[in-house]
Short mmCIF file of C-alpha atoms in Angstrom, two decimals:
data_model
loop_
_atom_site.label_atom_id
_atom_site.label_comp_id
_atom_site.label_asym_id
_atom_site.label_seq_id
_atom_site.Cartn_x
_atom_site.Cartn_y
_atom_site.Cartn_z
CA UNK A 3 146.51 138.12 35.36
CA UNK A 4 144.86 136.04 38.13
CA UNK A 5 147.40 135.03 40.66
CA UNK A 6 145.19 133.84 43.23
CA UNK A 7 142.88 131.99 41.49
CA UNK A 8 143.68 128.38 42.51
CA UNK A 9 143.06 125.56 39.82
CA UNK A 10 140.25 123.77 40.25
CA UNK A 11 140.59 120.24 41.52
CA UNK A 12 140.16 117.05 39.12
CA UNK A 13 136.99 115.75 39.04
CA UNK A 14 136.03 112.23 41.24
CA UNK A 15 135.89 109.30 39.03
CA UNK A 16 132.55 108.52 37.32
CA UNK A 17 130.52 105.52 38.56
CA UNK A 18 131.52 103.17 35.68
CA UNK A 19 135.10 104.45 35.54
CA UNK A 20 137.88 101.76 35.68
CA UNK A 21 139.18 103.58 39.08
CA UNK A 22 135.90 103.17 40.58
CA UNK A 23 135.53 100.04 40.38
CA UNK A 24 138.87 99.28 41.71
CA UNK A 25 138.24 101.58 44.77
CA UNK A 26 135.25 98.95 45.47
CA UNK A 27 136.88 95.80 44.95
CA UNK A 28 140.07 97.09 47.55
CA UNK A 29 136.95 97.94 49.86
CA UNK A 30 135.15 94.83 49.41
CA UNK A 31 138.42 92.65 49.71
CA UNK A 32 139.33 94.55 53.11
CA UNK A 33 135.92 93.85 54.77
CA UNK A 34 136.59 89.72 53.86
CA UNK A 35 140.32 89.76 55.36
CA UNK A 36 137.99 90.11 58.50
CA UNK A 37 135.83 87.32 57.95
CA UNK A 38 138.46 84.92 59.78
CA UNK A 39 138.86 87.14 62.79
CA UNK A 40 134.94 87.57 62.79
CA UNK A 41 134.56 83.22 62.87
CA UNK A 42 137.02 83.21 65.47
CA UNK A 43 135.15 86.16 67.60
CA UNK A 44 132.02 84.19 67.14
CA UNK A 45 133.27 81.18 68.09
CA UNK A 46 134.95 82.71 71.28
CA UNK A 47 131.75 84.44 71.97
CA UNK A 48 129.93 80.34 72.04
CA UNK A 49 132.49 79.31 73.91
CA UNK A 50 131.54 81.34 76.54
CA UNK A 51 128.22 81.66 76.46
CA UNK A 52 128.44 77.12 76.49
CA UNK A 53 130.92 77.07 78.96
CA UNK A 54 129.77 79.83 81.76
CA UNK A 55 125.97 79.51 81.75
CA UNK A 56 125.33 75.93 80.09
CA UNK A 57 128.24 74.03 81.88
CA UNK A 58 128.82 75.70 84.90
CA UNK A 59 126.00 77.53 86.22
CA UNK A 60 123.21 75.19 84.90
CA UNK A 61 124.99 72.25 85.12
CA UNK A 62 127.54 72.15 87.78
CA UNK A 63 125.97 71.43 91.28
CA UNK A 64 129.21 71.58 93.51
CA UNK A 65 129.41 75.13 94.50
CA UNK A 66 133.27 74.62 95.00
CA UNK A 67 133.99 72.67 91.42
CA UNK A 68 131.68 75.64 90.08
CA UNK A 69 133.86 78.46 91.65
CA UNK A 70 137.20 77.66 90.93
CA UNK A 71 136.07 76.87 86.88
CA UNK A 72 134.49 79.87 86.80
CA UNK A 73 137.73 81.94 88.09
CA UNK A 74 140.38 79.79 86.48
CA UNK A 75 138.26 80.25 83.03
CA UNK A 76 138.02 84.15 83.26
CA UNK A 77 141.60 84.32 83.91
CA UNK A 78 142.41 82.30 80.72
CA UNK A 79 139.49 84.03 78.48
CA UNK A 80 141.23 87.08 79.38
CA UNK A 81 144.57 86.24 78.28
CA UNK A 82 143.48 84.62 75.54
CA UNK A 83 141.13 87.96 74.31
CA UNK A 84 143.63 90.49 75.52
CA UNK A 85 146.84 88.61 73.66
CA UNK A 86 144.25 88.01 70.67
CA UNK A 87 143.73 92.06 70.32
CA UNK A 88 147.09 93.47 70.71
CA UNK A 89 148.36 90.70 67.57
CA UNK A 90 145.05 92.09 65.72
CA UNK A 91 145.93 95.60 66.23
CA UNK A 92 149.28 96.14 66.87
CA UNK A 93 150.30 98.16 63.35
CA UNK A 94 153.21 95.99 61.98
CA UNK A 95 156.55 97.98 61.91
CA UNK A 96 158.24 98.73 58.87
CA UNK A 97 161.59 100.31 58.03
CA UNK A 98 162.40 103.73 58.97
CA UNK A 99 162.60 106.33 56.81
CA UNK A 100 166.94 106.34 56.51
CA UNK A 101 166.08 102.70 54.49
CA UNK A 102 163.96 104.94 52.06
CA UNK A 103 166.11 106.04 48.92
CA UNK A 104 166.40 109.76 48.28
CA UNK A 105 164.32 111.81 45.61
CA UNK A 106 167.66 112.13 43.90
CA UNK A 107 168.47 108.31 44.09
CA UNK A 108 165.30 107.02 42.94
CA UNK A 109 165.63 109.50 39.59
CA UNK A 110 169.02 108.24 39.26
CA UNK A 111 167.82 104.34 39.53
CA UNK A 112 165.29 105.31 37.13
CA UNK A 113 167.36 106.23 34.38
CA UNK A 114 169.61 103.52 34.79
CA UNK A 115 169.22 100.95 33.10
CA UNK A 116 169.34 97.34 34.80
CA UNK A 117 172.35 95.67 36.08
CA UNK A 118 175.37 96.99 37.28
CA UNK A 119 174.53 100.69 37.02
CA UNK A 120 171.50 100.44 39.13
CA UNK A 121 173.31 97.84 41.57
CA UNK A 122 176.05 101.19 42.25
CA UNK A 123 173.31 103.58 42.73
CA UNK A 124 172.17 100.74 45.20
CA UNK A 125 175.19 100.15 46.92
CA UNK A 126 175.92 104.25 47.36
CA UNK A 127 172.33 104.60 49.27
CA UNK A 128 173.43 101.06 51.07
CA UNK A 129 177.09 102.09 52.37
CA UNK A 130 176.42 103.69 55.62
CA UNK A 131 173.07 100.89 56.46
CA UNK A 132 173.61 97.94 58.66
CA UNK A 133 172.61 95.39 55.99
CA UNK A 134 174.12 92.34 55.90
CA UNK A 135 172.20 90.00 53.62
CA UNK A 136 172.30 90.08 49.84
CA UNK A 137 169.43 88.25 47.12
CA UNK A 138 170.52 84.81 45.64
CA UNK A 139 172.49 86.29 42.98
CA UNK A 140 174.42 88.50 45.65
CA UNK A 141 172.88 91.93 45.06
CA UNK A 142 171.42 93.95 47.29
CA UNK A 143 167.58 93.53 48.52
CA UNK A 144 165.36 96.40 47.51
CA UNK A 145 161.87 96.82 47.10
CA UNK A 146 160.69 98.43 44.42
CA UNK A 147 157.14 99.00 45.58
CA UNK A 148 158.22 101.31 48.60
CA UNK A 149 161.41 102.33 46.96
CA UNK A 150 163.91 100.87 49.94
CA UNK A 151 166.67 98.97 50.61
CA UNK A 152 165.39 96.47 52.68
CA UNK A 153 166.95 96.33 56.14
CA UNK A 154 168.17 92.64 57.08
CA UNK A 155 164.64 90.02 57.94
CA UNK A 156 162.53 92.76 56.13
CA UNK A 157 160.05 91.27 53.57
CA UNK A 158 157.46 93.02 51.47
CA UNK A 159 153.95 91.41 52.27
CA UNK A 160 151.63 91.60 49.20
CA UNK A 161 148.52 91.69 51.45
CA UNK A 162 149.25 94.33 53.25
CA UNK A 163 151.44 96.17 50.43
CA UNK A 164 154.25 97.08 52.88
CA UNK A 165 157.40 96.14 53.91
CA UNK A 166 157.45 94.13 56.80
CA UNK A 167 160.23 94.10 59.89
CA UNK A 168 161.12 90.75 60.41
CA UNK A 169 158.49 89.42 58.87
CA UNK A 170 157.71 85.54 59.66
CA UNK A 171 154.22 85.38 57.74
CA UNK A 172 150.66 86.50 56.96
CA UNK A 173 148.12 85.25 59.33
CA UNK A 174 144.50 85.83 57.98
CA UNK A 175 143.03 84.45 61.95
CA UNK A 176 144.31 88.05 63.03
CA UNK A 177 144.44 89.89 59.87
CA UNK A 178 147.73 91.20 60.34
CA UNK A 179 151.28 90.64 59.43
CA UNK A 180 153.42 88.51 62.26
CA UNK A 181 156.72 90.35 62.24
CA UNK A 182 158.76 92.51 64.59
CA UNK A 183 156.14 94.35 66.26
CA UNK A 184 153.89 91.97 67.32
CA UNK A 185 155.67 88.52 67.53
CA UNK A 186 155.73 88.45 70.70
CA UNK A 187 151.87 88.81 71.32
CA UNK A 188 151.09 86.08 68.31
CA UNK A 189 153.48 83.24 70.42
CA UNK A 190 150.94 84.11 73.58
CA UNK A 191 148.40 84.19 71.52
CA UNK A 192 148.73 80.41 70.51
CA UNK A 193 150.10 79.74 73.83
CA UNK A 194 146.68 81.25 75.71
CA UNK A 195 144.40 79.68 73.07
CA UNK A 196 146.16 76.19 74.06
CA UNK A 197 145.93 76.45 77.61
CA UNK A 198 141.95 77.75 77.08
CA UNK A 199 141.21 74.67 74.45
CA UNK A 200 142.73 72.16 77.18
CA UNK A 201 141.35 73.98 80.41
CA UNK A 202 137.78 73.89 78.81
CA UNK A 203 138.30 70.37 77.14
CA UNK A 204 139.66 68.64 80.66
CA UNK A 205 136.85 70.34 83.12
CA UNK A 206 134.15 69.15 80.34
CA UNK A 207 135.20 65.84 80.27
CA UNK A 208 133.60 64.22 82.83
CA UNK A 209 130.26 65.90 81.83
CA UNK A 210 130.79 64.71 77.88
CA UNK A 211 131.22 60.94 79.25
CA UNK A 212 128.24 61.76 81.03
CA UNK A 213 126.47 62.77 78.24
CA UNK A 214 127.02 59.47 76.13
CA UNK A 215 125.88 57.59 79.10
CA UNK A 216 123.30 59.22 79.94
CA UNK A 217 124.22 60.44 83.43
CA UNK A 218 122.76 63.75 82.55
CA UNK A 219 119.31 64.50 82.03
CA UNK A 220 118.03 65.76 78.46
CA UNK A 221 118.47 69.47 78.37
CA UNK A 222 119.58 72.09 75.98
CA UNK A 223 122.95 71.99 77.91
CA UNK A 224 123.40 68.35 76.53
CA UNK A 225 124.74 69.84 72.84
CA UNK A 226 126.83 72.64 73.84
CA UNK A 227 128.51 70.36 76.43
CA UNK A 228 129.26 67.88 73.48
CA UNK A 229 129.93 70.37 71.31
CA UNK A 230 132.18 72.08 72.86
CA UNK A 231 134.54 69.37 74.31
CA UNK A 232 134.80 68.28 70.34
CA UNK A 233 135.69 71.90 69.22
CA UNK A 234 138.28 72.32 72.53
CA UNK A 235 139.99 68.73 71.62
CA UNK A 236 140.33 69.56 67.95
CA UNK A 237 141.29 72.97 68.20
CA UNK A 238 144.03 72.15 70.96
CA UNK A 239 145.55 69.33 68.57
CA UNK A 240 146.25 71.80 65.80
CA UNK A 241 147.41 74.64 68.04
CA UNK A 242 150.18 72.48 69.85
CA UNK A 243 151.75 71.53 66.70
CA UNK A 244 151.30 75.23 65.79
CA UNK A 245 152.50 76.65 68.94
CA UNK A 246 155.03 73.72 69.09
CA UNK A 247 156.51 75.03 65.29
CA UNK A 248 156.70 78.98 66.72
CA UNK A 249 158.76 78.07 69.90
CA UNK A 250 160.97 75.94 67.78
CA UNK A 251 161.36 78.87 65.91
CA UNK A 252 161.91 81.45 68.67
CA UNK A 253 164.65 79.23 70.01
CA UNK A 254 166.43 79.43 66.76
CA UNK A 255 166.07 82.91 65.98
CA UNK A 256 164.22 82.14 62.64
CA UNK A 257 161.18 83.27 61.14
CA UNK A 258 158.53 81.16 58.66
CA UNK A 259 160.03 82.84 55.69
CA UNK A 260 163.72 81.92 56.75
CA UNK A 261 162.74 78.22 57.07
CA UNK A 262 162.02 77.97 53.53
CA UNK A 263 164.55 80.28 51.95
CA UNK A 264 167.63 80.40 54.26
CA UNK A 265 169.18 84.20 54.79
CA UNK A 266 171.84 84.39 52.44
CA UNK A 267 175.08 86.99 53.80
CA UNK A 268 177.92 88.21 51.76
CA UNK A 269 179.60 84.87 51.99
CA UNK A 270 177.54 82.32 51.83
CA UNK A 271 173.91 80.92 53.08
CA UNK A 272 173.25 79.81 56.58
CA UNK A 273 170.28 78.92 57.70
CA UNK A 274 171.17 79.52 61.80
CA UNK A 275 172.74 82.90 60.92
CA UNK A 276 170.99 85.10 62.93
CA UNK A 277 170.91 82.36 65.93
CA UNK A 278 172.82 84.29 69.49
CA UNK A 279 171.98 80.91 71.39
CA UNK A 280 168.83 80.16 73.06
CA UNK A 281 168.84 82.75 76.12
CA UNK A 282 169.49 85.64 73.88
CA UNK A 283 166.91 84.48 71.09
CA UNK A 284 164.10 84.29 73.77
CA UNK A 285 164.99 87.82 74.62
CA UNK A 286 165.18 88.92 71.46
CA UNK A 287 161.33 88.18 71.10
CA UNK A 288 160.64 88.82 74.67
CA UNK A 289 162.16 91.47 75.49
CA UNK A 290 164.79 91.88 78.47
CA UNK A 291 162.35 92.53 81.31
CA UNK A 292 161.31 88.80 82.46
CA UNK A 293 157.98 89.81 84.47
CA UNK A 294 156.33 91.08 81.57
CA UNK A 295 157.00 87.99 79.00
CA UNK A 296 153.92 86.35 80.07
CA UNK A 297 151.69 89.26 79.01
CA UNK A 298 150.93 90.75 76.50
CA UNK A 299 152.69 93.99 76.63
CA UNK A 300 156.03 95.49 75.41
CA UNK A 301 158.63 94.16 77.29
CA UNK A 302 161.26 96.02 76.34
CA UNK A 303 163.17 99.38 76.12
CA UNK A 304 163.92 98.90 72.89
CA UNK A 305 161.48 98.91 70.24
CA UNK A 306 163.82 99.88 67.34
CA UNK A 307 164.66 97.70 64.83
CA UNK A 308 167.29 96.41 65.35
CA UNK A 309 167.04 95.77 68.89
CA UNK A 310 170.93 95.61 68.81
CA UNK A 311 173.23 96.95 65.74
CA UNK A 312 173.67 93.59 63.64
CA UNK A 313 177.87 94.31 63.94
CA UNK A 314 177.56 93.62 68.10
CA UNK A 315 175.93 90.00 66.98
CA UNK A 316 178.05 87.14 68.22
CA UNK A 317 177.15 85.66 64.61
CA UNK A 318 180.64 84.90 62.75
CA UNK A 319 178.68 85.76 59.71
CA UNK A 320 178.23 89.46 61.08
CA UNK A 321 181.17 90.03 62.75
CA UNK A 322 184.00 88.65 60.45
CA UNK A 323 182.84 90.24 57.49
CA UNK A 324 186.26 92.06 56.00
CA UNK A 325 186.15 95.81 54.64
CA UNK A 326 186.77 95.82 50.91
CA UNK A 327 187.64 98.54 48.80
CA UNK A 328 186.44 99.69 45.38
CA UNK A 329 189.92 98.99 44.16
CA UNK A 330 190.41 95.54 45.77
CA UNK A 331 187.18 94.43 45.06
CA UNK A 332 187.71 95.00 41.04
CA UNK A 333 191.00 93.20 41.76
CA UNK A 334 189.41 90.51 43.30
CA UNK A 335 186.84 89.97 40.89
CA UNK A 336 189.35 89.78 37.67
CA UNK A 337 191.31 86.94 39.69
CA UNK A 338 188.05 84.87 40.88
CA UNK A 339 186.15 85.54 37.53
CA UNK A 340 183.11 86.77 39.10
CA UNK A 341 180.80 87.66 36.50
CA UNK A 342 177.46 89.17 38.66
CA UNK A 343 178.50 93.09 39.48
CA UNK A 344 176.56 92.41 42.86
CA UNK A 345 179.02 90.90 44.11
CA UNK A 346 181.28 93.91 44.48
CA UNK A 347 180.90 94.89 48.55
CA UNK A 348 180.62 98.67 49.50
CA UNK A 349 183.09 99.48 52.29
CA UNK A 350 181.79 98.66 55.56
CA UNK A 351 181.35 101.01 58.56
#
């Protein structure tokens, strides 16, 4: 008898296997969700490259004009490239682990069959969570990918195959998910790339109108001056209506997703729900230290999710909610008529 003989270890997939192949293809569709951030890189790379040495060093001939657009550009490139990187790389958050259903739960949701049994296995792992918003037929959000109960804002993102914090939306320009995390850096991120589209497209002005009237002799710095006033202009039209959107959205404590499909709470939908007024929404993406908003770091204490327990909202919807009982609740239900068994509240704590 051979007790410490270890089994060997399955063999790796053959080349032509079916798992093979799908190891590739996740490979091969990881290196394109770069291929955005890679145009944009390049781009940004041009920009510079045009601006710096064609425009200001080779064409510029007042020292002063030359000085200050060569400062006042850095300053913005930086922003811009430091803002850019910290939406790209800043992992998006996603619920802790007390969210996660037990081993014992998730056997005990598998052998239920679907409907009202698996809705009270839900609402036991659910009782103690600060959850406050229900599907559209009233029972409780959970993702069956990661095996959760989604916390309140949380979405699962099929690109990245995770459950997102607050999610708002996908962005394949940064290759990330926008959510809790890194909101924050993807608002200066717009904001930066705005002010560095109009900086670059109002101190090449002059110099395009030059161009088409041929105040500037014919050099190679004639097509990246032209060039790149066109690709500041057009890129700073679509990123204030973009930008524009995203503050609209900060100010009302929404995200992208919550646009389209309003949260809907144990009463009833409402689509400015999660709205604490304007001064509290900004810090709630912000942060509560006021020197840091305007870079791209964290900016406050707090990075737990929630920043704030939902029950100390000012929200009616989160603060009036009654405590039902098991008994009540069945009471309730025979005199209403309710018919969907998600309906039925867990006692609140």
């Amino acid at each position: 008898m051979r007790c410490g003989k270890m089994a060997a270890p399955p063999p790796p997939p053959a080349a032509g296997a079916p798992g093979a192949w799908g190891g590739v293809r996740r490979r091969c569709q990881r290196l394109l969700y770069w291929v955005p951030v890679l145009f944009i890189s390049s781009i940004l790379c041009w920009s510079y490259y045009a601006y710096v040495t064609q425009l200001c060093l080779l064409t510029m001939t007042n020292i002063g004009e030359k000085v200050v657009c060569l400062v006042a550009y850095h300053i913005f490139f930086m922003l811009f490239v430091w803002s850019y990187w910290k939406t790209i790389f800043t992992l998006p958050m996603n619920p802790s682990k007390e969210f996660h259903l037990s081993y014992s739960d998730k056997e005990s949701l598998e052998r239920e069959p679907r409907g009202e049994s698996q809705q009270e296995v839900l609402r036991r792992a659910a009782k103690d969570l600060p959850i406050y918003t229900r599907t559209m037929s009233g029972a409780i959000r959970y993702c069956d990918r990661c095996h959760l109960v989604k916390p309140d804002r949380c979405h699962h993102c099929s690109v990245c195959d995770k459950c997102i914090l607050k999610m708002d939306h996908h962005c394949p320009w940064v290759n990330n998910c926008v959510g809790f995390s890194n909101y924050k850096f993807f608002l200066l991120f717009l904001a930066y790339s705005l002010v560095y589209c109009l900086f670059i497209a109002a101190t090449d002005l002059q110099y395009f109108i030059k161009f088409w009237t041929n105040g500037l002799p014919d050099t190679q710095a004639k097509f990246h001056i032209m060039f790149l006033f066109f690709a500041a202009a057009m890129f700073s039209v679509s990123l204030s209506s973009l930008f524009g959107y995203h503050c609209w959205l900060v100010s009302k404590n929404k995200s992208t997703l919550e646009v389209f499909r309003a949260p809907i709470f144990r009463h009833r939908t409402d689509k400015n729900g999660f709205s604490l007024g304007f001064s509290k929404n900004l810090r709630q993406v912000f942060g509560d230290e006021k020197k840091y908003w305007l870079l791209p770091v964290f900016s406050s204490e707090n990075h737990l999710f929630p920043a704030k327990p939902l029950r100390d909202s000012q929200s009616h919807l989160l603060t009036d909610t009654p405590s039902w009982s098991e008994t009540s609740a069945r009471a309730e239900k025979g005199k209403v008529g309710m018919n969907n068994p998600a309906l039925i509240m867990e006692n609140e704590t």
